[in-house]
PDB file of C-alpha atoms in Angstrom:
ATOM      1  CA  UNK T1265      -8.396  27.255  -1.138  1.00 36.00           C
ATOM      2  CA  UNK T1266      -5.434  25.392   0.188  1.00 39.00           C
ATOM      3  CA  UNK T1267      -2.456  26.785  -1.714  1.00 41.00           C
ATOM      4  CA  UNK T1268      -1.269  29.731   1.096  1.00 33.00           C
ATOM      5  CA  UNK T1269       0.372  26.540   3.974  1.00 34.00           C
ATOM      6  CA  UNK T1270       3.446  27.684   6.132  1.00 33.00           C
ATOM      7  CA  UNK T1271       4.838  24.141   6.355  1.00 33.00           C
ATOM      8  CA  UNK T1272       7.625  24.479   9.658  1.00 34.00           C
ATOM      9  CA  UNK T1273      10.888  22.735   8.934  1.00 33.00           C
ATOM     10  CA  UNK T1274      11.232  19.113   9.431  1.00 34.00           C
ATOM     11  CA  UNK T1275      13.162  19.279  12.722  1.00 33.00           C
ATOM     12  CA  UNK T1276      10.158  21.113  14.448  1.00 33.00           C
ATOM     13  CA  UNK T1277       7.751  18.806  13.088  1.00 36.00           C
ATOM     14  CA  UNK T1278       9.700  16.161  13.852  1.00 34.00           C
ATOM     15  CA  UNK T1279       9.719  17.209  17.474  1.00 33.00           C
ATOM     16  CA  UNK T1280       5.880  18.670  18.152  1.00 38.00           C
ATOM     17  CA  UNK T1281       3.311  16.290  19.338  1.00 43.00           C
ATOM     18  CA  UNK T1282       3.643  12.498  18.395  1.00 50.00           C
ATOM     19  CA  UNK T1283       1.073  11.222  16.251  1.00 56.00           C
ATOM     20  CA  UNK T1284      -0.498   8.558  18.765  1.00 56.00           C
ATOM     21  CA  UNK T1285      -0.310  11.713  21.607  1.00 58.00           C
ATOM     22  CA  UNK T1286      -4.918  12.110  22.032  1.00 58.00           C
ATOM     23  CA  UNK T1287      -4.863  15.801  20.825  1.00 66.00           C
ATOM     24  CA  UNK T1288      -6.324  18.247  22.769  1.00 86.00           C
ATOM     25  CA  UNK T1289     -10.699  19.342  22.453  1.00 90.00           C
ATOM     26  CA  UNK T1290     -10.181  21.931  20.062  1.00 92.00           C
ATOM     27  CA  UNK T1291      -8.003  20.221  17.791  1.00 94.00           C
ATOM     28  CA  UNK T1292     -10.549  17.121  18.227  1.00 94.00           C
ATOM     29  CA  UNK T1293     -13.245  19.385  17.305  1.00 95.00           C
ATOM     30  CA  UNK T1294     -11.558  20.352  14.071  1.00 96.00           C
ATOM     31  CA  UNK T1295     -10.641  17.393  13.165  1.00 96.00           C
ATOM     32  CA  UNK T1296     -14.631  16.133  13.987  1.00 96.00           C
ATOM     33  CA  UNK T1297     -15.568  18.960  11.710  1.00 97.00           C
ATOM     34  CA  UNK T1298     -13.344  18.053   8.672  1.00 97.00           C
ATOM     35  CA  UNK T1299     -14.357  14.707   8.900  1.00 96.00           C
ATOM     36  CA  UNK T1300     -18.045  15.105   8.800  1.00 97.00           C
ATOM     37  CA  UNK T1301     -17.184  18.334   6.047  1.00 97.00           C
ATOM     38  CA  UNK T1302     -15.774  15.434   4.360  1.00 96.00           C
ATOM     39  CA  UNK T1303     -18.751  12.525   4.266  1.00 94.00           C
ATOM     40  CA  UNK T1304     -20.944  15.867   2.712  1.00 94.00           C
ATOM     41  CA  UNK T1305     -18.115  16.191   0.363  1.00 94.00           C
ATOM     42  CA  UNK T1306     -17.240  19.762   1.121  1.00 96.00           C
ATOM     43  CA  UNK T1307     -13.945  19.095   0.256  1.00 97.00           C
ATOM     44  CA  UNK T1308     -12.542  22.612   0.380  1.00 97.00           C
ATOM     45  CA  UNK T1309     -13.910  23.333   3.455  1.00 98.00           C
ATOM     46  CA  UNK T1310     -12.483  20.304   4.974  1.00 98.00           C
ATOM     47  CA  UNK T1311      -9.243  20.838   3.882  1.00 98.00           C
ATOM     48  CA  UNK T1312      -9.697  24.299   5.122  1.00 98.00           C
ATOM     49  CA  UNK T1313     -10.385  22.676   8.845  1.00 98.00           C
ATOM     50  CA  UNK T1314      -7.620  20.800   8.501  1.00 98.00           C
ATOM     51  CA  UNK T1315      -5.645  23.464   7.443  1.00 98.00           C
ATOM     52  CA  UNK T1316      -6.840  24.895  10.978  1.00 97.00           C
ATOM     53  CA  UNK T1317      -5.256  22.113  12.841  1.00 97.00           C
ATOM     54  CA  UNK T1318      -2.363  22.031  11.165  1.00 97.00           C
ATOM     55  CA  UNK T1319      -1.496  25.935  12.214  1.00 96.00           C
ATOM     56  CA  UNK T1320      -2.620  25.178  15.976  1.00 96.00           C
ATOM     57  CA  UNK T1321      -0.409  21.298  16.181  1.00 96.00           C
ATOM     58  CA  UNK T1322       1.650  21.502  12.512  1.00 96.00           C
ATOM     59  CA  UNK T1323       2.593  17.166  13.565  1.00 96.00           C
ATOM     60  CA  UNK T1324      -1.186  16.313  13.686  1.00 96.00           C
ATOM     61  CA  UNK T1325      -0.843  12.877  11.323  1.00 97.00           C
ATOM     62  CA  UNK T1326      -4.697  12.801  10.651  1.00 97.00           C
ATOM     63  CA  UNK T1327      -5.023  16.282   9.103  1.00 98.00           C
ATOM     64  CA  UNK T1328      -1.461  16.041   6.966  1.00 98.00           C
ATOM     65  CA  UNK T1329      -2.471  13.298   4.702  1.00 98.00           C
ATOM     66  CA  UNK T1330      -5.980  14.001   4.427  1.00 98.00           C
ATOM     67  CA  UNK T1331      -4.809  17.889   3.870  1.00 98.00           C
ATOM     68  CA  UNK T1332      -2.882  15.683   1.001  1.00 98.00           C
ATOM     69  CA  UNK T1333      -5.638  13.476  -0.386  1.00 98.00           C
ATOM     70  CA  UNK T1334      -7.995  16.530  -0.666  1.00 98.00           C
ATOM     71  CA  UNK T1335      -5.384  18.622  -1.828  1.00 98.00           C
ATOM     72  CA  UNK T1336      -4.609  15.914  -4.736  1.00 98.00           C
ATOM     73  CA  UNK T1337      -8.916  15.327  -5.112  1.00 97.00           C
ATOM     74  CA  UNK T1338      -9.167  19.073  -4.939  1.00 97.00           C
ATOM     75  CA  UNK T1339      -6.394  20.071  -7.585  1.00 97.00           C
ATOM     76  CA  UNK T1340      -7.578  17.001 -10.070  1.00 96.00           C
ATOM     77  CA  UNK T1341     -10.944  19.295 -10.769  1.00 95.00           C
ATOM     78  CA  UNK T1342      -8.698  22.043 -12.148  1.00 95.00           C
ATOM     79  CA  UNK T1343      -8.080  22.428 -16.366  1.00 94.00           C
ATOM     80  CA  UNK T1344      -5.559  25.140 -15.387  1.00 95.00           C
ATOM     81  CA  UNK T1345      -2.446  22.995 -14.977  1.00 95.00           C
ATOM     82  CA  UNK T1346      -1.182  26.197 -12.652  1.00 96.00           C
ATOM     83  CA  UNK T1347      -3.622  25.733 -10.331  1.00 97.00           C
ATOM     84  CA  UNK T1348      -3.414  21.865 -10.403  1.00 97.00           C
ATOM     85  CA  UNK T1349       0.284  21.831  -9.741  1.00 97.00           C
ATOM     86  CA  UNK T1350       0.062  23.801  -7.149  1.00 97.00           C
ATOM     87  CA  UNK T1351      -2.458  21.869  -5.098  1.00 98.00           C
ATOM     88  CA  UNK T1352      -0.192  18.688  -5.955  1.00 98.00           C
ATOM     89  CA  UNK T1353       2.805  20.336  -5.045  1.00 97.00           C
ATOM     90  CA  UNK T1354       1.100  21.059  -1.689  1.00 98.00           C
ATOM     91  CA  UNK T1355      -0.044  17.634  -1.553  1.00 98.00           C
ATOM     92  CA  UNK T1356       3.611  16.701  -2.012  1.00 98.00           C
ATOM     93  CA  UNK T1357       4.464  19.430   0.806  1.00 98.00           C
ATOM     94  CA  UNK T1358       1.575  17.460   3.554  1.00 98.00           C
ATOM     95  CA  UNK T1359       2.701  13.879   2.675  1.00 98.00           C
ATOM     96  CA  UNK T1360       6.020  14.584   3.120  1.00 98.00           C
ATOM     97  CA  UNK T1361       5.596  16.148   6.524  1.00 98.00           C
ATOM     98  CA  UNK T1362       3.297  12.921   7.210  1.00 98.00           C
ATOM     99  CA  UNK T1363       5.990  10.994   7.122  1.00 98.00           C
ATOM    100  CA  UNK T1364       8.407  12.623   9.383  1.00 98.00           C
ATOM    101  CA  UNK T1365       5.670  12.320  11.669  1.00 97.00           C
ATOM    102  CA  UNK T1366       4.627   9.009  11.027  1.00 97.00           C
ATOM    103  CA  UNK T1367       7.267   6.841   8.799  1.00 97.00           C
ATOM    104  CA  UNK T1368       5.549   4.126   9.085  1.00 97.00           C
ATOM    105  CA  UNK T1369       2.360   4.812   8.692  1.00 97.00           C
ATOM    106  CA  UNK T1370      -0.055   3.963   5.396  1.00 98.00           C
ATOM    107  CA  UNK T1371      -1.794   6.451   4.997  1.00 98.00           C
ATOM    108  CA  UNK T1372       1.484   8.706   4.752  1.00 98.00           C
ATOM    109  CA  UNK T1373       2.328   6.813   2.031  1.00 98.00           C
ATOM    110  CA  UNK T1374      -0.848   6.077   0.343  1.00 98.00           C
ATOM    111  CA  UNK T1375      -1.139  10.176   0.238  1.00 98.00           C
ATOM    112  CA  UNK T1376       2.761  10.895  -1.216  1.00 98.00           C
ATOM    113  CA  UNK T1377       1.749   7.948  -3.714  1.00 98.00           C
ATOM    114  CA  UNK T1378      -1.370   9.175  -4.954  1.00 98.00           C
ATOM    115  CA  UNK T1379       0.325  13.212  -5.206  1.00 98.00           C
ATOM    116  CA  UNK T1380       3.793  11.143  -7.464  1.00 98.00           C
ATOM    117  CA  UNK T1381       0.859   9.882  -9.531  1.00 97.00           C
ATOM    118  CA  UNK T1382      -0.982  13.380  -9.773  1.00 97.00           C
ATOM    119  CA  UNK T1383       2.514  15.367 -10.291  1.00 97.00           C
ATOM    120  CA  UNK T1384       3.036  12.293 -13.015  1.00 96.00           C
ATOM    121  CA  UNK T1385       0.628  13.813 -15.175  1.00 94.00           C
ATOM    122  CA  UNK T1386       2.051  17.554 -15.342  1.00 96.00           C
ATOM    123  CA  UNK T1387       5.456  16.299 -15.836  1.00 94.00           C
ATOM    124  CA  UNK T1388       8.318  15.499 -18.398  1.00 93.00           C
ATOM    125  CA  UNK T1389       8.519  12.173 -19.933  1.00 92.00           C
ATOM    126  CA  UNK T1390      11.880  12.041 -17.507  1.00 94.00           C
ATOM    127  CA  UNK T1391      10.041  13.300 -14.359  1.00 95.00           C
ATOM    128  CA  UNK T1392       6.634  11.209 -15.394  1.00 96.00           C
ATOM    129  CA  UNK T1393       8.833   7.692 -15.405  1.00 97.00           C
ATOM    130  CA  UNK T1394      10.885   8.911 -12.124  1.00 96.00           C
ATOM    131  CA  UNK T1395       7.688   9.768 -10.488  1.00 97.00           C
ATOM    132  CA  UNK T1396       6.503   5.914 -10.977  1.00 97.00           C
ATOM    133  CA  UNK T1397       9.603   4.636  -9.856  1.00 97.00           C
ATOM    134  CA  UNK T1398       9.490   6.973  -6.894  1.00 97.00           C
ATOM    135  CA  UNK T1399       5.711   5.824  -6.507  1.00 98.00           C
ATOM    136  CA  UNK T1400       6.556   2.116  -5.884  1.00 98.00           C
ATOM    137  CA  UNK T1401       8.422   1.825  -1.880  1.00 98.00           C
ATOM    138  CA  UNK T1402       4.877   4.207  -0.786  1.00 98.00           C
ATOM    139  CA  UNK T1403       2.122   2.135  -2.451  1.00 98.00           C
ATOM    140  CA  UNK T1404       3.384  -1.369  -1.327  1.00 98.00           C
ATOM    141  CA  UNK T1405       3.761   0.110   2.077  1.00 98.00           C
ATOM    142  CA  UNK T1406       0.508   1.299   2.138  1.00 98.00           C
ATOM    143  CA  UNK T1407      -1.396  -1.698   0.698  1.00 98.00           C
ATOM    144  CA  UNK T1408       1.199  -4.075   3.744  1.00 98.00           C
ATOM    145  CA  UNK T1409       0.212  -1.563   6.559  1.00 98.00           C
ATOM    146  CA  UNK T1410      -4.014  -1.843   5.943  1.00 98.00           C
ATOM    147  CA  UNK T1411      -4.275  -4.452   3.561  1.00 98.00           C
ATOM    148  CA  UNK T1412      -8.337  -3.685   3.643  1.00 98.00           C
ATOM    149  CA  UNK T1413      -8.367  -0.557   2.734  1.00 98.00           C
ATOM    150  CA  UNK T1414      -9.773  -0.518  -1.286  1.00 98.00           C
ATOM    151  CA  UNK T1415      -7.721   3.045  -1.630  1.00 98.00           C
ATOM    152  CA  UNK T1416      -4.847   1.735  -1.266  1.00 98.00           C
ATOM    153  CA  UNK T1417      -5.607  -1.917  -3.415  1.00 98.00           C
ATOM    154  CA  UNK T1418      -7.005   1.024  -6.129  1.00 98.00           C
ATOM    155  CA  UNK T1419      -3.471   2.801  -6.347  1.00 98.00           C
ATOM    156  CA  UNK T1420      -1.728  -0.243  -6.208  1.00 98.00           C
ATOM    157  CA  UNK T1421      -3.408  -1.904  -9.165  1.00 98.00           C
ATOM    158  CA  UNK T1422      -3.283   1.151 -11.550  1.00 98.00           C
ATOM    159  CA  UNK T1423       0.672   2.005 -10.494  1.00 98.00           C
ATOM    160  CA  UNK T1424       0.492  -2.113 -12.128  1.00 98.00           C
ATOM    161  CA  UNK T1425      -1.423  -1.455 -14.441  1.00 97.00           C
ATOM    162  CA  UNK T1426       1.068   1.667 -16.075  1.00 97.00           C
ATOM    163  CA  UNK T1427       4.020   0.487 -15.404  1.00 97.00           C
ATOM    164  CA  UNK T1428       3.736  -2.524 -16.821  1.00 97.00           C
ATOM    165  CA  UNK T1429       2.345  -1.115 -20.040  1.00 96.00           C
ATOM    166  CA  UNK T1430       5.120   1.157 -20.840  1.00 97.00           C
ATOM    167  CA  UNK T1431       5.533   2.389 -24.199  1.00 96.00           C
ATOM    168  CA  UNK T1432       8.359   1.344 -26.469  1.00 96.00           C
ATOM    169  CA  UNK T1433      10.364   4.688 -26.167  1.00 96.00           C
ATOM    170  CA  UNK T1434       9.887   4.915 -22.474  1.00 96.00           C
ATOM    171  CA  UNK T1435      10.999   1.706 -21.832  1.00 96.00           C
ATOM    172  CA  UNK T1436      14.550   2.780 -23.581  1.00 96.00           C
ATOM    173  CA  UNK T1437      14.419   6.144 -21.480  1.00 95.00           C
ATOM    174  CA  UNK T1438      13.923   3.881 -18.537  1.00 96.00           C
ATOM    175  CA  UNK T1439      16.713   1.116 -19.624  1.00 95.00           C
ATOM    176  CA  UNK T1440      19.253   3.839 -20.676  1.00 94.00           C
ATOM    177  CA  UNK T1441      18.873   6.795 -17.935  1.00 93.00           C
ATOM    178  CA  UNK T1442      16.965   5.124 -14.994  1.00 94.00           C
ATOM    179  CA  UNK T1443      18.228   1.865 -14.636  1.00 92.00           C
ATOM    180  CA  UNK T1444      15.455   0.044 -15.914  1.00 94.00           C
ATOM    181  CA  UNK T1445      11.807   0.251 -15.804  1.00 95.00           C
ATOM    182  CA  UNK T1446      10.654  -0.539 -11.849  1.00 96.00           C
ATOM    183  CA  UNK T1447      10.231  -4.108 -11.180  1.00 95.00           C
ATOM    184  CA  UNK T1448       7.743  -6.630  -9.974  1.00 95.00           C
ATOM    185  CA  UNK T1449       4.862  -5.052 -12.306  1.00 97.00           C
ATOM    186  CA  UNK T1450       2.390  -6.703 -14.093  1.00 97.00           C
ATOM    187  CA  UNK T1451      -0.903  -6.200 -15.390  1.00 97.00           C
ATOM    188  CA  UNK T1452      -2.206 -10.086 -13.985  1.00 97.00           C
ATOM    189  CA  UNK T1453      -1.116  -8.505 -10.525  1.00 98.00           C
ATOM    190  CA  UNK T1454      -2.746  -4.826 -11.778  1.00 98.00           C
ATOM    191  CA  UNK T1455      -6.191  -7.328 -12.071  1.00 98.00           C
ATOM    192  CA  UNK T1456      -5.562  -8.791  -8.840  1.00 98.00           C
ATOM    193  CA  UNK T1457      -5.325  -5.551  -6.744  1.00 98.00           C
ATOM    194  CA  UNK T1458      -7.805  -3.894  -8.488  1.00 98.00           C
ATOM    195  CA  UNK T1459     -10.717  -7.251  -7.828  1.00 98.00           C
ATOM    196  CA  UNK T1460      -9.644  -6.906  -4.071  1.00 98.00           C
ATOM    197  CA  UNK T1461     -10.169  -3.171  -4.227  1.00 98.00           C
ATOM    198  CA  UNK T1462     -14.033  -3.554  -5.732  1.00 98.00           C
ATOM    199  CA  UNK T1463     -14.750  -6.632  -2.917  1.00 98.00           C
ATOM    200  CA  UNK T1464     -13.550  -4.541  -0.031  1.00 98.00           C
ATOM    201  CA  UNK T1465     -15.279  -1.147  -1.590  1.00 97.00           C
ATOM    202  CA  UNK T1466     -18.128  -2.656  -4.380  1.00 96.00           C
ATOM    203  CA  UNK T1467     -20.504   0.693  -4.319  1.00 95.00           C
ATOM    204  CA  UNK T1468     -16.765   2.718  -5.657  1.00 96.00           C
ATOM    205  CA  UNK T1469     -17.516   2.913  -8.764  1.00 97.00           C
ATOM    206  CA  UNK T1470     -14.427   4.384 -10.012  1.00 97.00           C
ATOM    207  CA  UNK T1471     -13.057   1.369  -8.778  1.00 98.00           C
ATOM    208  CA  UNK T1472     -15.365  -0.892 -11.286  1.00 98.00           C
ATOM    209  CA  UNK T1473     -14.180   1.244 -14.526  1.00 98.00           C
ATOM    210  CA  UNK T1474     -10.761   1.170 -13.536  1.00 98.00           C
ATOM    211  CA  UNK T1475     -11.060  -2.579 -13.420  1.00 98.00           C
ATOM    212  CA  UNK T1476     -13.872  -3.057 -16.946  1.00 97.00           C
ATOM    213  CA  UNK T1477     -10.932  -1.586 -18.959  1.00 97.00           C
ATOM    214  CA  UNK T1478      -8.353  -3.669 -17.685  1.00 97.00           C
ATOM    215  CA  UNK T1479     -10.202  -6.536 -18.598  1.00 97.00           C
ATOM    216  CA  UNK T1480     -11.364  -5.106 -22.057  1.00 96.00           C
ATOM    217  CA  UNK T1481      -8.068  -4.026 -23.227  1.00 94.00           C
ATOM    218  CA  UNK T1482      -6.875  -8.141 -21.894  1.00 94.00           C
ATOM    219  CA  UNK T1483      -9.935  -9.037 -23.735  1.00 93.00           C
ATOM    220  CA  UNK T1484     -11.662 -10.367 -20.940  1.00 95.00           C
ATOM    221  CA  UNK T1485     -15.356  -8.665 -22.748  1.00 94.00           C
ATOM    222  CA  UNK T1486     -17.417 -10.975 -20.066  1.00 93.00           C
ATOM    223  CA  UNK T1487     -15.937 -10.065 -16.862  1.00 96.00           C
ATOM    224  CA  UNK T1488     -15.810  -6.526 -18.074  1.00 97.00           C
ATOM    225  CA  UNK T1489     -19.255  -6.326 -19.147  1.00 96.00           C
ATOM    226  CA  UNK T1490     -20.333  -7.889 -15.581  1.00 96.00           C
ATOM    227  CA  UNK T1491     -18.261  -5.203 -13.464  1.00 97.00           C
ATOM    228  CA  UNK T1492     -19.591  -2.389 -15.808  1.00 97.00           C
ATOM    229  CA  UNK T1493     -23.213  -3.281 -14.704  1.00 97.00           C
ATOM    230  CA  UNK T1494     -22.400  -3.654 -11.326  1.00 97.00           C
ATOM    231  CA  UNK T1495     -21.052   0.339 -11.933  1.00 97.00           C
ATOM    232  CA  UNK T1496     -24.660   1.657 -13.518  1.00 97.00           C
ATOM    233  CA  UNK T1497     -26.508   0.398 -11.188  1.00 97.00           C
ATOM    234  CA  UNK T1498     -24.796   2.320  -8.693  1.00 97.00           C
ATOM    235  CA  UNK T1499     -26.335   5.457  -7.795  1.00 96.00           C
ATOM    236  CA  UNK T1500     -23.699   8.398  -8.297  1.00 95.00           C
ATOM    237  CA  UNK T1501     -23.299  10.933  -5.207  1.00 93.00           C
ATOM    238  CA  UNK T1502     -20.802  13.547  -6.392  1.00 93.00           C
ATOM    239  CA  UNK T1503     -20.289  15.567  -9.769  1.00 92.00           C
ATOM    240  CA  UNK T1504     -17.109  13.310 -10.744  1.00 94.00           C
ATOM    241  CA  UNK T1505     -19.125   9.771  -9.461  1.00 96.00           C
ATOM    242  CA  UNK T1506     -21.253  11.187 -12.214  1.00 97.00           C
ATOM    243  CA  UNK T1507     -19.191  11.614 -14.655  1.00 96.00           C
ATOM    244  CA  UNK T1508     -17.585   8.111 -14.490  1.00 97.00           C
ATOM    245  CA  UNK T1509     -20.680   6.560 -14.177  1.00 97.00           C
ATOM    246  CA  UNK T1510     -22.062   8.419 -17.534  1.00 97.00           C
ATOM    247  CA  UNK T1511     -18.385   6.912 -18.894  1.00 97.00           C
ATOM    248  CA  UNK T1512     -19.794   3.426 -17.687  1.00 98.00           C
ATOM    249  CA  UNK T1513     -22.963   3.183 -19.393  1.00 97.00           C
ATOM    250  CA  UNK T1514     -21.225   4.179 -22.847  1.00 97.00           C
ATOM    251  CA  UNK T1515     -18.501   1.458 -22.801  1.00 97.00           C
ATOM    252  CA  UNK T1516     -21.494  -0.746 -21.632  1.00 96.00           C
ATOM    253  CA  UNK T1517     -23.580   0.313 -24.773  1.00 96.00           C
ATOM    254  CA  UNK T1518     -20.452   0.083 -27.026  1.00 94.00           C
ATOM    255  CA  UNK T1519     -19.938  -3.573 -25.680  1.00 94.00           C
ATOM    256  CA  UNK T1520     -23.521  -4.812 -26.296  1.00 90.00           C
ATOM    257  CA  UNK T1521     -23.687  -3.112 -29.867  1.00 90.00           C
ATOM    258  CA  UNK T1522     -20.453  -4.901 -30.775  1.00 86.00           C
ATOM    259  CA  UNK T1523     -22.268  -8.200 -29.268  1.00 80.00           C
ATOM    260  CA  UNK T1524     -25.364  -7.661 -30.975  1.00 74.00           C
ATOM    261  CA  UNK T1525     -23.219  -7.445 -34.682  1.00 81.00           C
ATOM    262  CA  UNK T1526     -21.540 -10.639 -33.877  1.00 76.00           C
ATOM    263  CA  UNK T1527     -24.610 -12.393 -33.196  1.00 70.00           C
ATOM    264  CA  UNK T1528     -26.072 -10.681 -36.324  1.00 75.00           C
ATOM    265  CA  UNK T1529     -23.090 -12.019 -38.071  1.00 76.00           C
ATOM    266  CA  UNK T1530     -22.899 -15.639 -36.607  1.00 69.00           C
ATOM    267  CA  UNK T1531     -26.892 -15.822 -37.527  1.00 75.00           C
ATOM    268  CA  UNK T1532     -26.313 -14.570 -40.965  1.00 74.00           C
ATOM    269  CA  UNK T1533     -23.283 -16.882 -41.853  1.00 77.00           C
ATOM    270  CA  UNK T1534     -26.018 -19.957 -40.638  1.00 74.00           C
ATOM    271  CA  UNK T1535     -28.377 -19.077 -43.025  1.00 67.00           C
TER     272      UNK T1535
END
């Protein structure tokens, strides 16, 4: 399922086919099949197709970064940390090689940032903080190179919010051992990035959920409610989207109950 991957040495990869070289017919056919499987949410099968491409043409940029993203998505579904770690490690390897092939590619930088933030969930405190530090230039490059890509803006928003909300211990550790926290992070910037992602892809329910939670944590309840109402109107397609839709409905119901209680208290205070 995408774990037994033999990666070529960087030197071989870097001197293979240019990322801008049109693929031959068999590679193009495999890429098309992989993309079709992705649109049909058959992600394990799509990953297998990209791996077939890489077995024939190891420097195929599209296959490398897509394989990295799919490895993260598939790995995230496992509850077993060993399986998660294996997929996330594979994702890092694919992303690293994508950046060897095309060092300024937005997709490769996005894949690297995504793999880092996924790995961070399994690491010790030091490893986690190092991952967020290392992630910064990659997620900023992804947005800079593809400013109309909702996925990159969403990941940037998550980075801003997570770093800006380091715990006191995380801040102390970063200052003592890592030269300080990553610069430039901010909650306002997180909101701006998530709003941009939502504008670019208003039907992405995960973005709605992220944005609503940030609004809520900032005390912006009316904005959170508005985004959640948009979210619950969307039709989930995948199991992941169905779960996010459920969370949105629960959060919206909770906020509505709180508003109802506030109105009732106000009415009683006037009587």
